[in-house]
Amino acid sequence: VALSFCGVTLRGQKPLPAAYPRELKTLGDRLRKRRLDLGLTQGQLAARLGVDETTINNWERNRTTPARRMLPRVLLFIDHAPRR
């Protein structure tokens, strides 16, 4: 924000959305963080991963976890390389 009448420019980090996870403890937290960082809706992410929007919501709320067959796509989305 520039205050042109006094020559002052204010700079600061925007506050994070309320939905943004404060701690990354679960796969759901990491999924939500990555989705929000990319500016995607749950519906857009669901379309990318080939699942229902409700599924994304359940994963992010840690109600359910991705099926084993979905893990490679989910891990690729969150940019997580599994340890060997």
mmCIF file of N, CA and C in Angstrom, residues 34 49 70-82:
data_model
loop_
_atom_site.group_PDB
_atom_site.id
_atom_site.type_symbol
_atom_site.label_atom_id
_atom_site.label_comp_id
_atom_site.label_asym_id
_atom_site.label_seq_id
_atom_site.Cartn_x
_atom_site.Cartn_y
_atom_site.Cartn_z
ATOM 1 N N ARG A 34 -0.813 -27.379 0.357
ATOM 2 C CA ARG A 34 -0.389 -27.341 -1.050
ATOM 3 C C ARG A 34 -1.507 -26.797 -1.933
ATOM 4 N N LEU A 49 -7.124 -35.008 -9.410
ATOM 5 C CA LEU A 49 -6.774 -36.320 -8.869
ATOM 6 C C LEU A 49 -7.757 -37.409 -9.279
ATOM 7 N N MET A 70 -4.364 -44.437 -4.570
ATOM 8 C CA MET A 70 -4.346 -42.990 -4.786
ATOM 9 C C MET A 70 -3.076 -42.328 -4.273
ATOM 10 N N LEU A 71 -2.356 -43.010 -3.402
ATOM 11 C CA LEU A 71 -1.181 -42.390 -2.768
ATOM 12 C C LEU A 71 -0.150 -41.832 -3.745
ATOM 13 N N PRO A 72 0.203 -42.546 -4.823
ATOM 14 C CA PRO A 72 1.197 -41.952 -5.737
ATOM 15 C C PRO A 72 0.763 -40.593 -6.282
ATOM 16 N N ARG A 73 -0.512 -40.457 -6.658
ATOM 17 C CA ARG A 73 -1.000 -39.179 -7.189
ATOM 18 C C ARG A 73 -1.011 -38.089 -6.111
ATOM 19 N N VAL A 74 -1.441 -38.466 -4.919
ATOM 20 C CA VAL A 74 -1.499 -37.495 -3.817
ATOM 21 C C VAL A 74 -0.094 -37.031 -3.447
ATOM 22 N N LEU A 75 0.830 -37.968 -3.316
ATOM 23 C CA LEU A 75 2.209 -37.610 -2.965
ATOM 24 C C LEU A 75 2.863 -36.765 -4.050
ATOM 25 N N LEU A 76 2.559 -37.066 -5.301
ATOM 26 C CA LEU A 76 3.089 -36.259 -6.400
ATOM 27 C C LEU A 76 2.533 -34.838 -6.311
ATOM 28 N N PHE A 77 1.243 -34.709 -5.991
ATOM 29 C CA PHE A 77 0.631 -33.386 -5.873
ATOM 30 C C PHE A 77 1.268 -32.574 -4.752
ATOM 31 N N ILE A 78 1.496 -33.198 -3.611
ATOM 32 C CA ILE A 78 2.086 -32.440 -2.498
ATOM 33 C C ILE A 78 3.590 -32.350 -2.610
ATOM 34 N N ASP A 79 4.115 -32.897 -3.718
ATOM 35 C CA ASP A 79 5.545 -32.794 -4.012
ATOM 36 C C ASP A 79 6.369 -33.467 -2.927
ATOM 37 N N HIS A 80 5.934 -34.646 -2.546
ATOM 38 C CA HIS A 80 6.598 -35.388 -1.480
ATOM 39 C C HIS A 80 7.203 -36.660 -2.052
ATOM 40 N N ALA A 81 8.483 -36.792 -1.945
ATOM 41 C CA ALA A 81 9.158 -38.003 -2.402
ATOM 42 C C ALA A 81 9.268 -38.962 -1.211
ATOM 43 N N PRO A 82 8.669 -40.155 -1.310
ATOM 44 C CA PRO A 82 8.773 -41.094 -0.186
ATOM 45 C C PRO A 82 10.194 -41.532 0.063
#
